[in-house]
């Protein structure tokens, strides 16, 4: 496996572009970067992460659960306060919003761990630790 | 010649506003002020936070700054209910003096900032801070005196913040329009759209916080703010329209990543946000101002004509962006 290491993002992107232009298929290229480099992902045509579906499912669950919890508890112990209706939407919005954020965030974390197969004790230390460098690995042609 | 035309349009605007006794002037002037102060505000805030994406649209936005000098002359009384029961704060002479004074200081600092920013002077950060601070004071006065005083003794400290956020919305919508006209494909469109997304969320949160506080407290002088307007024909529709156009639509559309890079989407969205500001202001003025269509058209034509004349010469000019 060939390895190209760069301290500079622009040089890294230029080399990546050059490799792709020279006919190296994107599936044989792996990159390691210290920060997200969207241009590189775009060049390699990396498919969009399915993480957003975890977030959306969690957020939707939180939203529904927030309303379900507040409506159920109000109806099971009805208390009329200041002449307001027993089931009043405005204050329940806050609980629904908070649970949307909470479950959305938790689902994102779970999704992140699941998609990255973490925690992985055997791989906790990467022998190819690259620090702040931008690295391109190219698999040799078989 | 262009400068003479601009001065003639500004003079016509001042004359129209001073002749209009119906209070109709509040709608076009408040919207024009949101766009003008918002244009300078977005640049000042972006430069203070070292945001380099603003560079390509900085010149046309700052070109609106000279128009700030017109606003002190547009201060006038509307049919305020408090005119019949003056207080030490709400009395005509003091009202006119403090508002004209605050807007004049804002115009002076805004134009000093504009000059410093365009020449890349080291003093630009100092003037940007000055502009932001003066903006907060002037905008608080405009929101509380010009609009909120209609509902006196109802007082809300959240109300001016809402008007300030709307200035950001207006400034960002203006960037969307500029990018559409120029077919600009740099980061500026995406970054401005992302900021607009954030401010739509902020606006939604503020509006809901204000509504919830009034709903929960249930105090007669506060509830009056909603019940009075909801009881009028079109009151609910204007409120719902403002919520839809300033929160629901921008939030839902800009949630889609690709929409933030699309000129056409942002162009339509910018118009919707500006219409949302019209809805919001109409909702506030509805119970007290009998909007006259002839005055509204004449004043809007002069207000937005002056703004267009200010921005147009610099529309094609761009600084190096990132």
Short mmCIF file of C-alpha atoms in Angstrom, two decimals:
data_model
loop_
_atom_site.label_atom_id
_atom_site.label_comp_id
_atom_site.label_asym_id
_atom_site.label_seq_id
_atom_site.Cartn_x
_atom_site.Cartn_y
_atom_site.Cartn_z
CA UNK A 1 0.00 0.00 0.00
CA UNK A 2 1.38 3.39 -1.02
CA UNK A 3 1.20 6.19 1.48
CA UNK A 4 1.30 9.95 0.80
CA UNK A 5 1.53 12.28 3.79
CA UNK A 6 0.90 16.04 3.79
CA UNK A 7 0.93 18.81 6.37
CA UNK A 8 -1.14 21.06 4.14
CA UNK A 9 -4.75 20.53 3.08
CA UNK A 10 -4.32 22.09 -0.37
CA UNK A 11 -1.37 19.85 -1.24
CA UNK A 12 -3.35 16.85 -0.02
CA UNK A 13 -6.33 17.78 -2.19
CA UNK A 14 -4.08 18.41 -5.19
CA UNK A 15 -2.49 14.94 -4.85
CA UNK A 16 -5.88 13.31 -4.43
CA UNK A 17 -7.12 15.03 -7.56
CA UNK A 18 -4.00 13.95 -9.43
CA UNK A 19 -4.41 10.31 -8.35
CA UNK A 20 -8.04 10.22 -9.46
CA UNK A 21 -7.19 11.93 -12.73
CA UNK A 22 -4.46 9.35 -13.39
CA UNK A 23 -7.08 6.61 -13.30
CA UNK A 24 -6.74 5.20 -9.78
CA UNK A 25 -10.24 4.02 -8.83
CA UNK A 26 -11.72 5.73 -5.79
CA UNK A 27 -12.40 2.35 -4.11
CA UNK A 28 -8.61 1.75 -3.85
CA UNK A 29 -8.03 5.04 -2.06
CA UNK A 30 -8.32 5.60 1.66
CA UNK A 31 -7.82 8.96 3.32
CA UNK A 32 -7.14 10.00 6.92
CA UNK A 33 -7.60 13.66 7.85
CA UNK A 34 -7.43 15.55 11.16
CA UNK A 35 -10.57 17.56 10.29
CA UNK A 36 -13.53 16.85 7.98
CA UNK A 37 -12.55 17.67 4.38
CA UNK A 38 -15.77 17.77 2.40
CA UNK A 39 -14.01 18.39 -0.92
CA UNK A 40 -12.13 15.09 -0.56
CA UNK A 41 -15.32 13.18 0.24
CA UNK A 42 -16.92 14.81 -2.79
CA UNK A 43 -14.00 13.79 -5.04
CA UNK A 44 -14.10 10.20 -3.80
CA UNK A 45 -17.90 10.14 -4.22
CA UNK A 46 -18.33 8.84 -0.68
CA UNK A 47 -22.04 8.06 -0.19
CA UNK A 48 -23.89 10.17 2.37
CA UNK A 49 -23.75 8.81 5.90
CA UNK A 50 -26.93 7.09 7.11
CA UNK A 51 -26.38 8.73 10.51
CA UNK A 52 -29.11 11.29 9.78
CA UNK A 53 -31.73 8.53 9.82
CA UNK A 54 -30.73 7.63 13.39
CA UNK A 55 -31.02 11.30 14.38
CA UNK A 56 -34.36 11.72 12.64
CA UNK A 57 -35.83 8.57 14.20
CA UNK A 58 -34.64 9.59 17.66
CA UNK A 59 -35.92 13.15 17.27
CA UNK A 60 -39.31 12.00 15.99
CA UNK A 61 -39.60 9.49 18.83
CA UNK A 62 -38.75 12.25 21.33
CA UNK A 63 -41.31 14.62 19.82
CA UNK A 64 -44.11 12.05 19.94
CA UNK A 65 -43.04 10.82 23.39
CA UNK A 66 -43.02 14.40 24.73
CA UNK A 67 -46.61 15.01 23.72
CA UNK A 68 -47.71 11.51 24.72
CA UNK A 69 -46.18 11.85 28.19
CA UNK A 70 -47.66 15.30 28.89
CA UNK A 71 -51.11 14.51 27.51
CA UNK A 72 -51.29 11.16 29.29
CA UNK A 73 -50.22 12.54 32.68
CA UNK A 74 -52.60 15.52 32.38
CA UNK A 75 -55.52 13.28 31.55
CA UNK A 76 -54.72 10.73 34.23
CA UNK A 77 -54.58 13.43 36.97
CA UNK A 78 -56.60 16.36 35.65
CA UNK A 79 -55.99 19.68 37.41
CA UNK A 80 -57.59 22.86 36.11
CA UNK A 81 -55.10 25.74 36.48
CA UNK A 82 -56.08 29.38 35.78
CA UNK A 83 -58.98 28.22 33.66
CA UNK A 84 -56.64 26.69 31.07
CA UNK A 85 -57.68 23.56 29.20
CA UNK A 86 -56.54 20.22 30.67
CA UNK A 87 -54.70 19.39 27.47
CA UNK A 88 -52.97 22.64 26.46
CA UNK A 89 -50.48 22.56 23.60
CA UNK A 90 -48.22 25.63 24.35
CA UNK A 91 -46.58 24.34 27.56
CA UNK A 92 -46.33 20.81 26.17
CA UNK A 93 -44.26 22.13 23.27
CA UNK A 94 -41.37 22.68 25.67
CA UNK A 95 -41.37 19.07 26.91
CA UNK A 96 -41.75 17.81 23.33
CA UNK A 97 -38.87 20.07 22.18
CA UNK A 98 -36.58 18.96 25.01
CA UNK A 99 -37.28 15.28 24.39
CA UNK A 100 -36.79 15.81 20.64
CA UNK A 101 -33.31 17.17 21.30
CA UNK A 102 -32.48 14.58 23.98
CA UNK A 103 -33.53 11.48 22.05
CA UNK A 104 -32.21 12.93 18.77
CA UNK A 105 -28.78 13.44 20.38
CA UNK A 106 -28.77 10.02 22.06
CA UNK A 107 -29.84 8.28 18.86
CA UNK A 108 -27.06 10.13 16.98
CA UNK A 109 -24.50 8.92 19.51
CA UNK A 110 -25.76 5.35 19.30
CA UNK A 111 -25.83 5.58 15.48
CA UNK A 112 -22.29 6.95 15.43
CA UNK A 113 -21.00 4.14 17.63
CA UNK A 114 -22.87 1.48 15.66
CA UNK A 115 -21.81 2.72 12.21
CA UNK A 116 -18.16 3.00 13.28
CA UNK A 117 -18.26 -0.35 15.08
CA UNK A 118 -17.23 1.30 18.31
CA UNK A 119 -16.11 0.77 20.99
CA UNK A 120 -13.53 -1.58 19.56
CA UNK A 121 -10.97 -2.61 22.15
CA UNK A 122 -8.61 -4.42 19.70
CA UNK A 123 -8.40 -1.28 17.53
CA UNK A 124 -8.24 1.23 20.35
CA UNK A 125 -4.66 2.07 19.36
CA UNK A 126 -4.17 2.68 15.67
CA UNK A 127 -0.63 1.72 14.59
CA UNK A 128 -0.99 4.16 11.67
CA UNK A 129 -1.63 7.15 13.91
CA UNK A 130 -1.14 10.21 11.68
CA UNK A 131 -1.65 13.09 14.12
CA UNK A 132 -2.43 16.35 12.36
CA UNK A 133 -1.35 15.11 8.95
CA UNK A 134 -3.44 14.48 5.86
CA UNK A 135 -2.74 11.00 4.54
CA UNK A 136 -3.69 9.14 1.37
CA UNK A 137 -3.37 5.35 1.26
CA UNK A 138 -3.52 3.76 -2.17
CA UNK A 139 -3.96 -0.01 -2.45
CA UNK A 140 -1.59 -1.63 -4.91
CA UNK A 141 -3.11 -3.01 -8.10
CA UNK A 142 -3.62 -6.81 -7.70
CA UNK B 1 -26.78 62.45 -11.98
CA UNK B 2 -27.33 59.20 -10.04
CA UNK B 3 -26.56 60.98 -6.79
CA UNK B 4 -29.05 63.72 -7.68
CA UNK B 5 -31.73 61.13 -8.43
CA UNK B 6 -31.06 59.41 -5.12
CA UNK B 7 -31.27 62.70 -3.24
CA UNK B 8 -34.54 63.57 -5.02
CA UNK B 9 -36.06 60.19 -4.12
CA UNK B 10 -34.95 60.55 -0.49
CA UNK B 11 -36.39 64.07 -0.34
CA UNK B 12 -39.67 62.79 -1.82
CA UNK B 13 -39.72 60.02 0.81
CA UNK B 14 -39.21 62.50 3.65
CA UNK B 15 -41.95 64.79 2.31
CA UNK B 16 -44.36 61.87 1.85
CA UNK B 17 -43.75 60.54 5.36
CA UNK B 18 -44.10 63.96 6.96
CA UNK B 19 -47.37 64.60 5.10
CA UNK B 20 -48.86 61.21 5.95
CA UNK B 21 -50.96 61.54 9.11
CA UNK B 22 -52.47 58.04 8.92
CA UNK B 23 -49.44 56.19 10.32
CA UNK B 24 -49.19 54.15 7.10
CA UNK B 25 -45.57 55.27 6.80
CA UNK B 26 -44.62 52.90 9.61
CA UNK B 27 -44.93 49.82 7.39
CA UNK B 28 -42.57 50.81 4.52
CA UNK B 29 -40.21 52.76 6.78
CA UNK B 30 -39.84 49.92 9.29
CA UNK B 31 -39.20 47.43 6.50
CA UNK B 32 -36.77 49.76 4.72
CA UNK B 33 -34.99 50.37 8.02
CA UNK B 34 -34.73 46.62 8.66
CA UNK B 35 -33.11 46.15 5.25
CA UNK B 36 -30.74 49.13 5.52
CA UNK B 37 -29.62 48.62 9.10
CA UNK B 38 -29.60 44.85 8.54
CA UNK B 39 -27.28 45.12 5.54
CA UNK B 40 -24.65 47.01 7.56
CA UNK B 41 -25.34 44.86 10.63
CA UNK B 42 -24.57 41.58 8.86
CA UNK B 43 -21.27 42.94 7.52
CA UNK B 44 -20.26 44.37 10.92
CA UNK B 45 -21.11 41.14 12.74
CA UNK B 46 -19.36 39.02 10.11
CA UNK B 47 -16.20 41.14 10.11
CA UNK B 48 -16.04 41.16 13.90
CA UNK B 49 -16.16 37.38 13.92
CA UNK B 50 -13.50 37.21 11.16
CA UNK B 51 -15.96 35.60 8.77
CA UNK B 52 -14.31 35.84 5.36
CA UNK B 53 -17.34 34.67 3.40
CA UNK B 54 -18.85 38.16 3.64
CA UNK B 55 -16.11 39.73 1.45
CA UNK B 56 -17.75 39.13 -1.97
CA UNK B 57 -20.98 40.90 -0.97
CA UNK B 58 -19.55 43.47 1.40
CA UNK B 59 -19.55 46.40 -1.04
CA UNK B 60 -23.19 46.25 -2.16
CA UNK B 61 -24.34 45.72 1.43
CA UNK B 62 -22.32 48.64 2.78
CA UNK B 63 -23.57 50.77 -0.13
CA UNK B 64 -26.88 50.98 1.77
CA UNK B 65 -25.18 52.82 4.68
CA UNK B 66 -25.66 56.41 3.34
CA UNK B 67 -29.41 55.81 3.38
CA UNK B 68 -29.17 55.63 7.20
CA UNK B 69 -28.99 59.43 7.18
CA UNK B 70 -32.57 59.61 5.85
CA UNK B 71 -34.15 57.79 8.81
CA UNK B 72 -33.77 60.61 11.38
CA UNK B 73 -35.97 62.68 9.04
CA UNK B 74 -38.59 59.93 8.86
CA UNK B 75 -39.33 60.07 12.58
CA UNK B 76 -42.87 61.31 13.06
CA UNK B 77 -45.87 60.66 15.24
CA UNK B 78 -48.50 58.12 14.31
CA UNK B 79 -52.00 57.97 15.84
CA UNK B 80 -50.70 56.70 19.19
CA UNK B 81 -53.34 56.23 21.91
CA UNK B 82 -50.88 57.65 24.48
CA UNK B 83 -51.06 61.08 22.84
CA UNK B 84 -54.22 61.60 24.86
CA UNK B 85 -52.47 60.62 28.13
CA UNK B 86 -48.87 61.75 27.89
CA UNK B 87 -46.27 60.49 30.35
CA UNK B 88 -42.75 61.82 30.99
CA UNK B 89 -41.35 59.27 28.49
CA UNK B 90 -44.20 59.15 26.01
CA UNK B 91 -44.66 62.76 24.94
CA UNK B 92 -44.32 64.10 21.38
CA UNK B 93 -41.29 66.39 21.70
CA UNK B 94 -39.20 63.87 23.64
CA UNK B 95 -40.35 61.04 21.34
CA UNK B 96 -39.19 62.89 18.22
CA UNK B 97 -35.94 64.15 19.77
CA UNK B 98 -34.68 60.86 21.20
CA UNK B 99 -35.57 58.79 18.13
CA UNK B 100 -34.12 61.24 15.63
CA UNK B 101 -31.02 61.57 17.83
CA UNK B 102 -30.48 57.83 18.14
CA UNK B 103 -30.94 57.27 14.41
CA UNK B 104 -28.58 60.12 13.58
CA UNK B 105 -25.84 58.65 15.79
CA UNK B 106 -26.48 55.25 14.16
CA UNK B 107 -26.13 56.82 10.70
CA UNK B 108 -22.89 58.60 11.64
CA UNK B 109 -21.27 55.52 13.14
CA UNK B 110 -22.61 53.29 10.35
CA UNK B 111 -20.99 55.47 7.71
CA UNK B 112 -17.73 55.79 9.61
CA UNK B 113 -17.70 52.00 9.81
CA UNK B 114 -18.48 51.75 6.09
CA UNK B 115 -15.52 53.98 5.20
CA UNK B 116 -13.15 52.13 7.55
CA UNK B 117 -14.30 48.74 6.25
CA UNK B 118 -14.01 49.60 2.56
CA UNK B 119 -10.51 51.01 3.03
CA UNK B 120 -9.59 48.04 5.26
CA UNK B 121 -8.54 50.47 7.95
CA UNK B 122 -7.45 48.96 11.31
CA UNK B 123 -10.19 51.09 12.91
CA UNK B 124 -12.91 49.07 11.23
CA UNK B 125 -13.30 46.70 14.18
CA UNK B 126 -13.71 49.62 16.55
CA UNK B 127 -16.42 51.16 14.36
CA UNK B 128 -18.08 47.78 13.90
CA UNK B 129 -18.40 47.43 17.68
CA UNK B 130 -19.70 51.02 17.83
CA UNK B 131 -22.26 50.29 15.14
CA UNK B 132 -23.52 47.14 16.86
CA UNK B 133 -23.92 48.92 20.20
CA UNK B 134 -25.66 51.92 18.65
CA UNK B 135 -27.83 49.60 16.59
CA UNK B 136 -29.06 47.88 19.75
CA UNK B 137 -29.98 51.22 21.35
CA UNK B 138 -31.58 52.74 18.23
CA UNK B 139 -33.47 49.57 17.31
CA UNK B 140 -34.73 49.16 20.87
CA UNK B 141 -36.09 52.70 20.69
CA UNK B 142 -37.68 52.15 17.28
CA UNK B 143 -39.34 48.89 18.34
CA UNK B 144 -40.54 50.16 21.71
CA UNK B 145 -41.45 53.74 20.76
CA UNK B 146 -42.70 53.38 17.19
CA UNK B 147 -44.55 50.08 17.51
CA UNK B 148 -44.86 48.79 21.07
CA UNK B 149 -46.09 52.11 22.46
CA UNK B 150 -49.36 51.57 20.56
CA UNK B 151 -50.16 48.91 23.16
CA UNK B 152 -48.99 50.90 26.19
CA UNK B 153 -49.11 49.95 29.09
CA UNK B 154 -48.16 46.55 27.63
CA UNK B 155 -44.36 46.30 27.79
CA UNK B 156 -42.18 43.46 26.60
CA UNK B 157 -38.41 43.44 26.80
CA UNK B 158 -38.38 40.63 24.24
CA UNK B 159 -40.06 42.76 21.61
CA UNK B 160 -36.99 44.84 20.58
CA UNK B 161 -34.91 41.66 20.37
CA UNK B 162 -37.43 40.32 17.88
CA UNK B 163 -36.96 43.44 15.75
CA UNK B 164 -33.18 43.09 15.93
CA UNK B 165 -33.35 39.46 14.81
CA UNK B 166 -35.58 40.55 11.94
CA UNK B 167 -32.89 43.02 10.85
CA UNK B 168 -30.50 40.07 10.57
CA UNK B 169 -33.15 38.21 8.59
CA UNK B 170 -33.57 41.19 6.27
CA UNK B 171 -29.80 41.59 5.78
CA UNK B 172 -29.38 37.89 5.00
CA UNK B 173 -32.36 37.95 2.62
CA UNK B 174 -30.67 40.87 0.85
CA UNK B 175 -27.52 38.75 0.44
CA UNK B 176 -29.70 36.04 -1.12
CA UNK B 177 -31.07 38.55 -3.63
CA UNK B 178 -27.61 39.92 -4.43
CA UNK B 179 -26.25 36.41 -4.99
CA UNK B 180 -29.16 35.62 -7.30
CA UNK B 181 -28.61 38.75 -9.39
CA UNK B 182 -24.89 38.04 -9.64
CA UNK B 183 -25.28 34.26 -10.01
CA UNK B 184 -22.61 34.02 -7.35
CA UNK B 185 -21.46 30.50 -6.65
CA UNK B 186 -19.02 31.15 -3.84
CA UNK B 187 -19.43 30.08 -0.23
CA UNK B 188 -21.30 33.27 0.53
CA UNK B 189 -24.67 31.89 -0.52
CA UNK B 190 -24.30 28.72 1.53
CA UNK B 191 -23.01 30.56 4.60
CA UNK B 192 -25.68 33.26 4.44
CA UNK B 193 -28.36 30.58 4.04
CA UNK B 194 -26.99 28.67 7.03
CA UNK B 195 -27.09 31.86 9.10
CA UNK B 196 -30.64 32.52 7.91
CA UNK B 197 -31.53 29.02 9.06
CA UNK B 198 -30.13 29.82 12.50
CA UNK B 199 -31.94 33.14 12.72
CA UNK B 200 -35.22 31.55 11.61
CA UNK B 201 -34.86 29.16 14.53
CA UNK B 202 -33.98 32.04 16.87
CA UNK B 203 -36.98 34.04 15.67
CA UNK B 204 -39.27 31.04 16.18
CA UNK B 205 -37.92 30.50 19.70
CA UNK B 206 -38.33 34.16 20.65
CA UNK B 207 -41.86 34.40 19.28
CA UNK B 208 -42.87 31.22 21.06
CA UNK B 209 -41.23 32.40 24.30
CA UNK B 210 -43.18 35.66 24.12
CA UNK B 211 -46.44 33.86 23.33
CA UNK B 212 -45.94 31.28 26.09
CA UNK B 213 -45.11 33.91 28.73
CA UNK B 214 -48.26 35.87 27.94
CA UNK B 215 -50.36 32.69 27.69
CA UNK B 216 -49.16 31.38 31.07
CA UNK B 217 -49.26 34.62 33.04
CA UNK B 218 -52.73 35.43 31.71
CA UNK B 219 -52.47 39.08 32.81
CA UNK B 220 -55.17 41.29 31.24
CA UNK B 221 -52.77 44.02 30.02
CA UNK B 222 -50.57 41.39 28.34
CA UNK B 223 -53.22 39.08 26.94
CA UNK B 224 -54.71 42.17 25.34
CA UNK B 225 -51.76 42.20 22.89
CA UNK B 226 -53.00 38.95 21.33
CA UNK B 227 -56.75 39.06 21.93
CA UNK B 228 -57.07 42.53 20.40
CA UNK B 229 -55.37 41.46 17.18
CA UNK B 230 -56.84 37.97 16.97
CA UNK B 231 -60.29 39.54 17.31
CA UNK B 232 -59.78 41.67 14.21
CA UNK B 233 -60.38 40.47 10.69
CA UNK B 234 -57.10 39.12 9.35
CA UNK B 235 -55.31 39.27 12.71
CA UNK B 236 -54.87 35.52 13.08
CA UNK B 237 -53.95 35.17 9.41
CA UNK B 238 -51.23 37.83 9.63
CA UNK B 239 -49.79 36.20 12.76
CA UNK B 240 -49.90 32.73 11.21
CA UNK B 241 -48.43 34.13 7.98
CA UNK B 242 -45.53 35.73 9.85
CA UNK B 243 -44.82 32.50 11.76
CA UNK B 244 -44.98 30.48 8.54
CA UNK B 245 -42.79 32.83 6.49
CA UNK B 246 -40.23 33.74 9.15
CA UNK B 247 -39.92 30.36 10.85
CA UNK B 248 -41.67 27.32 9.38
CA UNK B 249 -40.74 27.81 5.70
CA UNK B 250 -37.07 28.91 6.12
CA UNK B 251 -36.49 26.26 8.78
CA UNK B 252 -38.00 23.44 6.71
CA UNK B 253 -36.39 24.45 3.41
CA UNK B 254 -32.94 25.26 4.76
CA UNK B 255 -32.84 21.98 6.66
CA UNK B 256 -32.11 20.48 3.25
CA UNK B 257 -28.39 20.80 2.64
CA UNK B 258 -28.64 21.24 -1.15
CA UNK B 259 -31.26 23.99 -0.88
CA UNK B 260 -28.67 26.26 0.75
CA UNK B 261 -26.50 26.16 -2.38
CA UNK B 262 -29.29 26.83 -4.84
CA UNK B 263 -29.69 30.43 -6.03
CA UNK B 264 -33.26 29.96 -7.12
CA UNK B 265 -34.36 28.45 -3.81
CA UNK B 266 -32.64 31.20 -1.81
CA UNK B 267 -34.09 33.85 -4.13
CA UNK B 268 -37.64 32.63 -3.46
CA UNK B 269 -36.90 32.17 0.22
CA UNK B 270 -35.50 35.71 0.53
CA UNK B 271 -38.75 37.08 -0.90
CA UNK B 272 -40.80 34.95 1.46
CA UNK B 273 -38.79 36.17 4.45
CA UNK B 274 -39.30 39.78 3.38
CA UNK B 275 -43.01 39.14 2.98
CA UNK B 276 -42.92 37.59 6.45
CA UNK B 277 -41.52 40.87 7.78
CA UNK B 278 -44.39 42.74 6.07
CA UNK B 279 -46.88 40.33 7.67
CA UNK B 280 -45.26 40.73 11.07
CA UNK B 281 -45.37 44.52 10.94
CA UNK B 282 -48.89 44.60 9.56
CA UNK B 283 -49.96 42.34 12.43
CA UNK B 284 -48.47 44.78 14.93
CA UNK B 285 -50.03 47.87 13.35
CA UNK B 286 -53.40 46.33 12.45
CA UNK B 287 -55.53 47.54 15.39
CA UNK B 288 -54.22 51.11 15.40
CA UNK B 289 -53.23 52.13 11.88
CA UNK B 290 -55.69 52.35 9.04
CA UNK B 291 -53.31 51.47 6.22
CA UNK B 292 -54.00 53.71 3.21
CA UNK B 293 -53.12 52.03 -0.06
CA UNK B 294 -52.17 55.24 -1.92
CA UNK B 295 -49.77 56.36 0.82
CA UNK B 296 -48.45 52.82 1.16
CA UNK B 297 -47.63 52.52 -2.53
CA UNK B 298 -46.06 55.98 -2.78
CA UNK B 299 -43.94 55.58 0.36
CA UNK B 300 -42.92 52.01 -0.51
CA UNK B 301 -41.89 53.10 -4.00
CA UNK B 302 -39.76 55.91 -2.60
CA UNK B 303 -38.28 53.80 0.24
CA UNK B 304 -37.29 50.79 -1.83
CA UNK B 305 -36.38 52.95 -4.82
CA UNK B 306 -33.88 54.83 -2.64
CA UNK B 307 -32.46 51.53 -1.36
CA UNK B 308 -32.14 50.15 -4.88
CA UNK B 309 -30.44 53.35 -6.09
CA UNK B 310 -27.95 53.09 -3.22
CA UNK B 311 -27.05 49.45 -3.81
CA UNK B 312 -27.21 49.22 -7.60
CA UNK B 313 -23.89 50.97 -8.47
CA UNK B 314 -21.97 48.58 -6.19
CA UNK B 315 -23.90 45.45 -7.13
CA UNK B 316 -21.21 44.19 -9.48
CA UNK B 317 -18.28 45.09 -7.25
CA UNK B 318 -16.71 42.37 -5.22
CA UNK B 319 -13.82 41.88 -2.82
CA UNK B 320 -11.83 38.67 -2.75
CA UNK B 321 -13.80 36.01 -0.95
CA UNK B 322 -13.02 32.60 0.46
#
